Short mmCIF file of C-alpha atoms and ligand atoms in Angstrom, two decimals:
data_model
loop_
_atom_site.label_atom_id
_atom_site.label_comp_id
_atom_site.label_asym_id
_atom_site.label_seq_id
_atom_site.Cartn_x
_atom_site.Cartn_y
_atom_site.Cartn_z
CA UNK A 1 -21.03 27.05 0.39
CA UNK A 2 -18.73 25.52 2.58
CA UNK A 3 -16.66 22.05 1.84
CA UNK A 4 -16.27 19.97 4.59
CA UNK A 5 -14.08 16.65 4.85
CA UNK A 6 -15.35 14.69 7.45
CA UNK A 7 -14.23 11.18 8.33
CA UNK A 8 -16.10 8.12 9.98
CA UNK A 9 -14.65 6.06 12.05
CA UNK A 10 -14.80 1.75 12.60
CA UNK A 11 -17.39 2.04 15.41
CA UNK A 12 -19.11 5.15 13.82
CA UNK A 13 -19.83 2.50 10.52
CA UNK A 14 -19.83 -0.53 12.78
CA UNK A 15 -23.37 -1.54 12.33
CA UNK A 16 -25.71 -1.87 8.93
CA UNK A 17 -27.83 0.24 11.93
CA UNK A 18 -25.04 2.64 12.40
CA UNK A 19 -24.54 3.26 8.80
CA UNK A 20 -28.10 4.31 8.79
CA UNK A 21 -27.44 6.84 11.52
CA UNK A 22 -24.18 8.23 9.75
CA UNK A 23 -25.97 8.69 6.35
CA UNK A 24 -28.47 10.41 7.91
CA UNK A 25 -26.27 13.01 9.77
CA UNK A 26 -24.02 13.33 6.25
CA UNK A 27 -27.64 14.48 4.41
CA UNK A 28 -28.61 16.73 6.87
CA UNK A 29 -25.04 18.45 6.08
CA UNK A 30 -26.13 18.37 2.43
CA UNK A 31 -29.20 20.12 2.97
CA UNK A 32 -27.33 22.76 4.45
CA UNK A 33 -25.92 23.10 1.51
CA UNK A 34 -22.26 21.94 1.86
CA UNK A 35 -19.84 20.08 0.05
CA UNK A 36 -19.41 17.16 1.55
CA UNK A 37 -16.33 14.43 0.83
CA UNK A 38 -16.50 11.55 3.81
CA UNK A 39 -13.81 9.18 4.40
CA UNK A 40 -14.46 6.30 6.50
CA UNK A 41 -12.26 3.77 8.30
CA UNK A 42 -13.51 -0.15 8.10
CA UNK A 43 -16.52 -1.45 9.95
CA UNK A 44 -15.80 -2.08 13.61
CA UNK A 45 -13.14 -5.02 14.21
CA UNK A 46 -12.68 -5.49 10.44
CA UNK A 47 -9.10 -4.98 10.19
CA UNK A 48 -8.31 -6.81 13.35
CA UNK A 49 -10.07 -9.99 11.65
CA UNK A 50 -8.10 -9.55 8.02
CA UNK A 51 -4.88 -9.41 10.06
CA UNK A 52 -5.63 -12.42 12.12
CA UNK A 53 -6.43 -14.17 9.56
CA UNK A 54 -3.28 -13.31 7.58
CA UNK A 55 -1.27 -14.27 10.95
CA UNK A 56 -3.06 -17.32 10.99
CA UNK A 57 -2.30 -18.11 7.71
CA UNK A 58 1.27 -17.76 7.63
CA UNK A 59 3.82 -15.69 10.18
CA UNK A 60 5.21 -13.72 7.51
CA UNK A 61 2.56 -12.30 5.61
CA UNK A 62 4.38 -10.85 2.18
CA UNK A 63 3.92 -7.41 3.37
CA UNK A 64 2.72 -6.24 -0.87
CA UNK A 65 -0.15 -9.12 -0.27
CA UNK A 66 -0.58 -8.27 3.75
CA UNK A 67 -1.68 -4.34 2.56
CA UNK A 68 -3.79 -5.67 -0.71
CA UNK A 69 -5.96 -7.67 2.25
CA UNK A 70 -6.08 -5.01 5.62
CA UNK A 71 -7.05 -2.31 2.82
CA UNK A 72 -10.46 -4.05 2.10
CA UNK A 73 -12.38 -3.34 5.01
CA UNK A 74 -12.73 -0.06 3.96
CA UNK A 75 -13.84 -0.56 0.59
CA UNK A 76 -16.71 -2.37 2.24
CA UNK A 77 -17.66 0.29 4.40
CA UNK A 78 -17.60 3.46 1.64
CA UNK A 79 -20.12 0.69 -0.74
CA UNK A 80 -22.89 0.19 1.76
CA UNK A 81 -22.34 4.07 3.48
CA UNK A 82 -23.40 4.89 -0.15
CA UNK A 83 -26.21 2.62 -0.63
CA UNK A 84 -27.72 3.81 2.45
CA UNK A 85 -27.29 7.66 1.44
CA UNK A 86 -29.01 6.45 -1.57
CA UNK A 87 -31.78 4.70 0.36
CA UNK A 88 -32.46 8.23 1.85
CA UNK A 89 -32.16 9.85 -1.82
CA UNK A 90 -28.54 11.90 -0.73
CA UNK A 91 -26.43 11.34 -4.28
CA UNK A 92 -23.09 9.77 -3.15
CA UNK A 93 -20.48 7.82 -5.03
CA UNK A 94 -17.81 5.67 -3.50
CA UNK A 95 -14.52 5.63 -4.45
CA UNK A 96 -11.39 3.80 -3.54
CA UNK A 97 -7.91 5.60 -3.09
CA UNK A 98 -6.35 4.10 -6.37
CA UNK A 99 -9.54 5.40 -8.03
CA UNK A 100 -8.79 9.25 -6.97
CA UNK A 101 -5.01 9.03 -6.55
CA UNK A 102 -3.99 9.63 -3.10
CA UNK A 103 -0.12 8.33 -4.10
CA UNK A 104 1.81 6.70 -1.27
CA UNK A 105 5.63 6.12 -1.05
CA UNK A 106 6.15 2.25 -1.39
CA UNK A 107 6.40 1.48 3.00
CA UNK A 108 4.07 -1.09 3.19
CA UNK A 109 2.29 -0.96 6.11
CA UNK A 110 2.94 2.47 7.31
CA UNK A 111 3.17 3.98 4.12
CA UNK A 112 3.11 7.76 3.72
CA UNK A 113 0.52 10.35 1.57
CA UNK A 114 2.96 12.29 -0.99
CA UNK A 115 0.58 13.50 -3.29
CA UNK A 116 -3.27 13.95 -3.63
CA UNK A 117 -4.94 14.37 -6.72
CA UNK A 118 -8.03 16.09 -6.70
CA UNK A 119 -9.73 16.38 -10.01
CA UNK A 120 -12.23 13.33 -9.83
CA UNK A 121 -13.48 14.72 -6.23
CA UNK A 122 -14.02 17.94 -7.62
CA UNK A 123 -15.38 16.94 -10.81
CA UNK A 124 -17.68 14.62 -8.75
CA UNK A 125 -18.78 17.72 -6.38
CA UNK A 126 -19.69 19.29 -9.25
CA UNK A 127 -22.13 16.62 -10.23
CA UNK A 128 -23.78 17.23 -6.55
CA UNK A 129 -22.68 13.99 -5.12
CA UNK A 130 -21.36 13.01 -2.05
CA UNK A 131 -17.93 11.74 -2.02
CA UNK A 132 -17.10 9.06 -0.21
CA UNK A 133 -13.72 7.98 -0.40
CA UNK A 134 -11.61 4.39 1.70
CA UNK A 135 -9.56 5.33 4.63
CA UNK A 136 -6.47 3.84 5.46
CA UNK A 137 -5.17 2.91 2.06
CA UNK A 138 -3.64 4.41 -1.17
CA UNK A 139 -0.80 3.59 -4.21
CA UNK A 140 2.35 3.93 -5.04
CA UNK A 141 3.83 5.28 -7.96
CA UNK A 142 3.77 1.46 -9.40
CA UNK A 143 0.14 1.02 -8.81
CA UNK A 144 0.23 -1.30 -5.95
CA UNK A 145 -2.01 -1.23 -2.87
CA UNK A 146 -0.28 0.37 0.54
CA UNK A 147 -2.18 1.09 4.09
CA UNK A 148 -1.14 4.03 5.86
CA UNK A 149 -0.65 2.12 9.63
CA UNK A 150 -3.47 1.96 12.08
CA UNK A 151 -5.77 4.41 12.63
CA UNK A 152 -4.76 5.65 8.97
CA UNK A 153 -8.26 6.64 7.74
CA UNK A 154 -7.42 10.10 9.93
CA UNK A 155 -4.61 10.87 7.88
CA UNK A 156 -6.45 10.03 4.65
CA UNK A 157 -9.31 12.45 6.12
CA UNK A 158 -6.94 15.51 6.57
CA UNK A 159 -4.38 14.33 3.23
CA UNK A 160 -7.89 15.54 1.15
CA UNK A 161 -9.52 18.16 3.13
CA UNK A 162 -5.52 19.91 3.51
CA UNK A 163 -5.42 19.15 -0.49
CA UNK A 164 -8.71 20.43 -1.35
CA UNK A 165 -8.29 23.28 1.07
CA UNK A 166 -11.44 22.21 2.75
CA UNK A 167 -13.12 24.74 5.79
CA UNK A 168 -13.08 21.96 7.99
CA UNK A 169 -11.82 18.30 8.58
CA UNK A 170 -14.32 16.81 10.75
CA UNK A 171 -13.33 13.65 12.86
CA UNK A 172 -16.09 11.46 14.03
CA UNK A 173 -15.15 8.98 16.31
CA UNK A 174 -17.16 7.18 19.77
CA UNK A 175 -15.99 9.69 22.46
CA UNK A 176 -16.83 13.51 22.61
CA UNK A 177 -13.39 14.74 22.04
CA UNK A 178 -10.13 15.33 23.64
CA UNK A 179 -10.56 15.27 27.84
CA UNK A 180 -8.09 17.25 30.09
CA UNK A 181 -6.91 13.25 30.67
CA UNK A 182 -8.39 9.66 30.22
CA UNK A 183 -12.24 9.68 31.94
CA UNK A 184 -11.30 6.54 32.65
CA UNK A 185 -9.03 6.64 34.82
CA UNK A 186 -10.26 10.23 36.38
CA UNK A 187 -13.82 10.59 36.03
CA UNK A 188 -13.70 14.47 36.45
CA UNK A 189 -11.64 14.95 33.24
CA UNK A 190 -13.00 17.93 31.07
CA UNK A 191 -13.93 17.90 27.14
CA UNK A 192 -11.12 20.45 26.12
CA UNK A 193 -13.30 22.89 23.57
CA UNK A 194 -9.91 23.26 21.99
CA UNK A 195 -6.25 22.39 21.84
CA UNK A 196 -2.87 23.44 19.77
CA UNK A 197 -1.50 21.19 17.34
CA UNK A 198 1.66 21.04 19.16
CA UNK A 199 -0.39 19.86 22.33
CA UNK A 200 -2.31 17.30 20.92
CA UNK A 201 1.09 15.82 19.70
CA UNK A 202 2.35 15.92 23.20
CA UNK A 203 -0.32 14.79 24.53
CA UNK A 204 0.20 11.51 22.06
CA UNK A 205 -0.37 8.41 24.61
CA UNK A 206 -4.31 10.21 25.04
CA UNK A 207 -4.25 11.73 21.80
CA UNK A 208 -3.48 8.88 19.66
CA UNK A 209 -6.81 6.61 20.43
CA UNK A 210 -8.62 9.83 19.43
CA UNK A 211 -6.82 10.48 16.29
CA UNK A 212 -3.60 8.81 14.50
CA UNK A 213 -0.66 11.00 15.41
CA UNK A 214 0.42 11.32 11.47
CA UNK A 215 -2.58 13.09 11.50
CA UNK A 216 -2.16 15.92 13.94
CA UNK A 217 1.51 16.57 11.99
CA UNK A 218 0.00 16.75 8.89
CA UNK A 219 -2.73 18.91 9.56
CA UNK A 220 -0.37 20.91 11.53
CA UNK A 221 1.81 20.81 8.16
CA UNK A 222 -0.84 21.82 5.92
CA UNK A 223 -2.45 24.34 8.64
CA UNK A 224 -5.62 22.58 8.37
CA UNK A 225 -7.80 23.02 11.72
CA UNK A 226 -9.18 19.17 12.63
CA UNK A 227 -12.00 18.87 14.59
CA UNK A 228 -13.27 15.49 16.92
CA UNK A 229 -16.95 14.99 17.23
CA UNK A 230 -18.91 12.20 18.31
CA UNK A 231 -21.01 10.50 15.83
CA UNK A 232 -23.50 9.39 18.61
CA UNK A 233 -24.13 13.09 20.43
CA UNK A 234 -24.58 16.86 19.65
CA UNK A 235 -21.27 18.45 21.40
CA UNK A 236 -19.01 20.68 19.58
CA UNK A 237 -15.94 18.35 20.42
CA UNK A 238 -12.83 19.28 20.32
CA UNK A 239 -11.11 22.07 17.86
CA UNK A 240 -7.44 21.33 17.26
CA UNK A 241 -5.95 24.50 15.98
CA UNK A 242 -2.86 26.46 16.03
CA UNK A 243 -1.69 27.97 18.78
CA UNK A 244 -2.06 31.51 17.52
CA UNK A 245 -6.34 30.88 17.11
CA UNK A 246 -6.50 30.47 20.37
CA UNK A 247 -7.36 33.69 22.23
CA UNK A 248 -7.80 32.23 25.80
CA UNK A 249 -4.74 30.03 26.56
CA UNK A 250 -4.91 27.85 29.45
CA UNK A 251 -1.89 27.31 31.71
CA UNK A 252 -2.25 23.55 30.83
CA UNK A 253 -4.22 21.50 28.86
CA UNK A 254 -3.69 17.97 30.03
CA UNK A 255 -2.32 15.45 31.95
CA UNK A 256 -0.52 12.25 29.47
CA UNK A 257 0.56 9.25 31.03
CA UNK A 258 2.18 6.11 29.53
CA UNK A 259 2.65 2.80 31.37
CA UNK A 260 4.52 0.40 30.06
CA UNK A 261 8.00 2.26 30.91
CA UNK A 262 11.10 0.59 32.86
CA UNK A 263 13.75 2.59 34.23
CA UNK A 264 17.51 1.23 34.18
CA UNK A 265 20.32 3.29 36.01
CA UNK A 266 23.81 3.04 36.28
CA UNK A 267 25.62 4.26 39.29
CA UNK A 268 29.11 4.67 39.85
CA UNK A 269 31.22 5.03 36.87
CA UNK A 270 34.39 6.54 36.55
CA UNK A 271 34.27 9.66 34.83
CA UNK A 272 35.60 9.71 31.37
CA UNK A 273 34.67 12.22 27.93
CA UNK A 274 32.28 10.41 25.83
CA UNK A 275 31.07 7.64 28.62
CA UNK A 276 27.60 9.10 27.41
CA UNK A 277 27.74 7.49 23.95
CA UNK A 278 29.65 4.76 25.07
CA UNK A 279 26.70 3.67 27.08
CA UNK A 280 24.23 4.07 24.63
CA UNK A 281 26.00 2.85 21.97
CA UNK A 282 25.22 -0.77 22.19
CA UNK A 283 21.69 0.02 23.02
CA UNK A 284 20.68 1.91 20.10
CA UNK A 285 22.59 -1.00 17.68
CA UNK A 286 19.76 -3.62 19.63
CA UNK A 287 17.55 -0.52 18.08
CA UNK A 288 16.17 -0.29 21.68
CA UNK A 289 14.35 2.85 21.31
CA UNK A 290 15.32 5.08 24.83
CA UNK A 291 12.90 7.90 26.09
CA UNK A 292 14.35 9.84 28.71
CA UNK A 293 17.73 10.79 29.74
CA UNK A 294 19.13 12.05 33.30
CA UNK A 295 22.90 12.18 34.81
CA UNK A 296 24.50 13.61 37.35
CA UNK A 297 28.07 13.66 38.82
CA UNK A 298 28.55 12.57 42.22
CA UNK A 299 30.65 13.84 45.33
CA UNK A 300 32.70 10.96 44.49
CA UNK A 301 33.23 12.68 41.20
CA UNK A 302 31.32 9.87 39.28
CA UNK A 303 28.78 9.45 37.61
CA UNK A 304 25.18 7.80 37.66
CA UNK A 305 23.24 7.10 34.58
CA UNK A 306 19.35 6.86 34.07
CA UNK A 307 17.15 6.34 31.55
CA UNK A 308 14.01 4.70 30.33
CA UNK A 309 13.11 2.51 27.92
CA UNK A 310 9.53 0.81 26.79
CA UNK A 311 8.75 -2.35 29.06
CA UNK A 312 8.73 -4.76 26.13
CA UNK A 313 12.55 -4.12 25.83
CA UNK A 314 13.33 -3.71 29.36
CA UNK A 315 14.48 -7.36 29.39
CA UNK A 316 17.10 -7.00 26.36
CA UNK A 317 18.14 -3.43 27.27
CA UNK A 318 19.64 -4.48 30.73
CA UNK A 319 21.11 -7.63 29.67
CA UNK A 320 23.56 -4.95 27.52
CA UNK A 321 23.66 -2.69 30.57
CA UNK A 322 25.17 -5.12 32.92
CA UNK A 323 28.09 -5.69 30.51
CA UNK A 324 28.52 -2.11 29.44
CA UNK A 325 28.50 -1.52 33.41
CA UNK A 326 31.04 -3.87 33.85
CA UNK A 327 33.40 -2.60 31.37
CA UNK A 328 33.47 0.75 32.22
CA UNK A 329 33.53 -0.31 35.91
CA UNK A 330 30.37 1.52 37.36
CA UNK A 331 29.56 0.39 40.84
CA UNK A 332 25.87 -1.27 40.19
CA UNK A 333 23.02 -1.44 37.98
CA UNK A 334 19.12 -0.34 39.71
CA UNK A 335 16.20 -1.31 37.61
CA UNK A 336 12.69 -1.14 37.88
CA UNK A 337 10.13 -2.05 34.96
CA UNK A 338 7.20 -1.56 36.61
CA UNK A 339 7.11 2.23 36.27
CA UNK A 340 5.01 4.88 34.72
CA UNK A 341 5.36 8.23 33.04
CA UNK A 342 2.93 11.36 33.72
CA UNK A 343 3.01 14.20 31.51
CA UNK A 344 1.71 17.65 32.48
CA UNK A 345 1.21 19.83 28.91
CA UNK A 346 0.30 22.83 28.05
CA UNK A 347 1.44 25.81 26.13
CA UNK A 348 1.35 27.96 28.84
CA UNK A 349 4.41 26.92 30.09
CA UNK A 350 6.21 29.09 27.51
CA UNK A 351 5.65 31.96 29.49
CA UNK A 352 4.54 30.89 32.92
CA UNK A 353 6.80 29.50 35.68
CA UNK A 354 5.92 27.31 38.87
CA UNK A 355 4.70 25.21 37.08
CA UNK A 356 6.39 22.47 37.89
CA UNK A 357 6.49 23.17 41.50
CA UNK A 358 3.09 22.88 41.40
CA UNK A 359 2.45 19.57 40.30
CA UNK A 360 5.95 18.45 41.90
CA UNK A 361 4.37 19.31 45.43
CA UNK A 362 0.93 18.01 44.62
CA UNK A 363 2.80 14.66 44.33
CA UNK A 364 4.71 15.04 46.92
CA UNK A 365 1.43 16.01 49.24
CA UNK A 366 0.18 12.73 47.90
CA UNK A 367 3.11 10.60 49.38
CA UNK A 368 4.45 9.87 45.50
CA UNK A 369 8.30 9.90 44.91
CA UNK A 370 9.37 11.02 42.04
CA UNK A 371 12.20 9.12 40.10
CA UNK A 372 13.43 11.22 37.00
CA UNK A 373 11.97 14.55 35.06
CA UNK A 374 12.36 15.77 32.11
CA UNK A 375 10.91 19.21 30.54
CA UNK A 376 10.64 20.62 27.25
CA UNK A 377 9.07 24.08 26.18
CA UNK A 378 5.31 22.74 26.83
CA UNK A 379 5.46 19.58 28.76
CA UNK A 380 6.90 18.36 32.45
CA UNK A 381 7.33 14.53 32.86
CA UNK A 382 7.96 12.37 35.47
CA UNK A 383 8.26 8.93 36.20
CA UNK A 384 6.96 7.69 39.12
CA UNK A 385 5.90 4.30 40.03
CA UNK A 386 2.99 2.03 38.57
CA UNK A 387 1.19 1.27 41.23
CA UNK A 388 0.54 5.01 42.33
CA UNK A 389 0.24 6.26 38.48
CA UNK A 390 -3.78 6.74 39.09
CA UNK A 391 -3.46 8.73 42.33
CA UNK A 392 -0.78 10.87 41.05
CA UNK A 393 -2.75 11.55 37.36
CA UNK A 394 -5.64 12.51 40.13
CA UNK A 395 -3.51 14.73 42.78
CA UNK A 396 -1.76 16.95 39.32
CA UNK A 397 -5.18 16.87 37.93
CA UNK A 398 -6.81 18.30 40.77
CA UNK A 399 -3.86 20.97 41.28
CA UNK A 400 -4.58 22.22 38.16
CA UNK A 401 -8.34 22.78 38.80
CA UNK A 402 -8.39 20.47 35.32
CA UNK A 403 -11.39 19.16 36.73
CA UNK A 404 -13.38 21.76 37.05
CA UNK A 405 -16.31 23.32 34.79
CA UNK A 406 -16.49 26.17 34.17
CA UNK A 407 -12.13 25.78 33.98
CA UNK A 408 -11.57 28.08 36.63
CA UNK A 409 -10.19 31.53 35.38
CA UNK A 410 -6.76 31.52 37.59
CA UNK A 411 -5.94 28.28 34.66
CA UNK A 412 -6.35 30.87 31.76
CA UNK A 413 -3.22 33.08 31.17
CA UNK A 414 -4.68 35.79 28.78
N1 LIG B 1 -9.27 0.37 9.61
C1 LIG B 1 -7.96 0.80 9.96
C2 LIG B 1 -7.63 0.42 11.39
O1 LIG B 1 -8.41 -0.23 12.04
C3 LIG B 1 -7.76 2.27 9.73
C4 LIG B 1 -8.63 3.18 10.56
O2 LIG B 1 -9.64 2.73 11.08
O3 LIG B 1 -8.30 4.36 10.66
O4 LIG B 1 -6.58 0.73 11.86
MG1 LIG B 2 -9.01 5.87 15.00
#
């Protein structure tokens, strides 16, 4: 008998309709005979209303009484996902995360699991019963309510299936699984069948409407597979494994992108040890969070200085540049905020080269210039302009034969 942990998500539970539909799927599981512990997340656009209202209410919710409200939603859901198992006579009990003990640390907000007890869920198995436990929330050491940030219920869901050493953590959610990139914006974008922990996490600006990034470390922690499904169709999804399970690896797996990036370089400045931290200094005590990193000495034997930084702070961050560039004399300050950042990724990489001169002259076929890099063991980035972010996710994804099903075999290295 197997025990599976699977977790529902808002839209999944969004209707008294769709609560119908997931009770039904969660019996047919316990006909087969398994163990079954759900988790589910708040009915569709809950949470966004308890926080509005909060806002509403005052600008600075306490953040003890701000957790004690967002954590409801869920409480709602795991009552009526109950009542209708019952209405289909599927035993289930409901259960909120005080009530089995998933203990937080005391971050309201974006609180962290430290400990899951697991006694009541397995005494409760034992009874025959579906579990079904609130996403999203659980207590501190005091007893007081925390949430676990949005999109928490996923790290609930693999918290209990890593503690109860479940077979599988099952992730319903509204899309199929994880695609090669965003089907919006490229159309051709393939369902990966599966993808390495270390992937996924690279792959965060896709990944994380799919599943909450705490997730992916945890189960990746814990060694506890995770697997996306959609609640409305019959695919397989997406397997998120370690890298070792997976016998055919594909050169890459995806194309990331991010948009709201700005770029800010210094040019010019007279070389001196340490102007590095000197720069960077007064940026990171605005806590301006920076991304990536290039310099390079010039034949004028100075140096030019680029990074990036999130839009939001582009503003702030170059207000402190155009002093710090004055002080340490540089000759100007270039900007642009309306830039974008693509991500090739794949673990591939490790042991395959040209890669990046691949998708470097795919972009450069397509007319796109290419304004910084950076590369770590599994990923290439670049940051090219806004404007041409869609054609350039399109030329690397094409390059790649990403679109493409069957994947073509010259994009699997074993
Ligand atoms: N209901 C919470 C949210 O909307 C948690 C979750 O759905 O995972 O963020
Ligand atoms: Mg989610």
């Amino acid at each position: 008998m197997a025990l599976i942990v699977q977790k529902y998500g808002g839209s999944s539970v969004g209707t008294l309709d769709r609560i119908h539909h997931v009770a039904s799927k969660i019996a047919e599981h316990k006909r087969n005979k398994h163990d079954i512990v759900v988790v589910v997340s708040a009915m569709y656009g809950e949470t966004d209303r308890l926080i509005h209202l909060a806002h509403a209410l005052t600008p600075h919710p306490d953040p003890r009484e701000f957790d004690v409200l967002i954590s409801t939603g869920e409480q709602v859901s795991m009552a009526l996902l109950c009542m209708a198992l019952h209405a289909i006579y599927c035993p289930a009990r409901s259960f909120t995360s005080s009530q089995i003990g998933i203990q937080t640390d005391d971050v309201y907000n974006k609180a962290r699991i430290l400990n899951v007890k697991t006694d009541r869920i397995k005494s409760e198995l034992q009874k025959g019963h579906v579990i079904v436990i609130a996403g999203f929330q659980g207590i501190t050491q005091h007893g007081d309510i925390t949430t676990l940030g949005r999109g928490g219920s996923d790290t609930t869901a693999v918290a209990i299936a890593a503690a109860l050493r479940a077979d599988e953590c099952q992730i319903y959610t509204d899309v199929d699984g994880v695609y090669t990139t965003d089907p919006h914006l490229v159309p051709e974008a393939q369902l990966l069948p599966i993808i390495s922990f270390e992937e996924m996490l690279e792959m965060a600006s896709l990944g994380a409407k799919v599943l909450q990034m705490r997730s992916v470390e945890l189960a990746s922690k814990h060694n506890m597979p995770i697997r996306v499904l959609s609640t409305f169709s019959s695919g397989p999804g997406t397997l998120v494994t370690f890298e070792d399970k997976i016998m055919h690896k594909r050169l890459v797996s995806g194309i990331a992108f991010s948009q709201e990036e700005a770029i800010i370089s210094l040019a010019g400045i007279p070389k001196q040890i340490g102007l590095e931290g000197l720069i960077l200094d007064k940026i990171s005590q605005a806590y301006i969070e920076i991304d990536m990193i290039a310099q390079n000495t010039t034949a004028q034997d100075t140096v030019d200085f680029t990074f990036t930084v999130q839009r939001r702070e582009h503003s702030k961050a170059l207000k402190i540049i155009e002093d710090v560039a004055k002080k340490m004399g540089a000759t100007s300050v270039k900007t642009n905020a309306k830039v974008a950042k693509l991500s090739l990724v794949g673990i591939g990489m490790r042991s395959h080269t040209g890669v990046a001169s691949v998708m470097f002259k795919a972009l450069g076929e397509a007319g796109i210039p290419i304004q910084m890099i950076t590369t770590s063991e599994i990923k290439i980035s670049v940051v090219i302009d806004e404007a041409q972010l869609e054609r350039g996710v399109r030329v690397v994804h094409q390059a790649f034969n990403l679109d493409q099903r069957p994947v073509l075999a010259e994009n699997y290295i074993e």
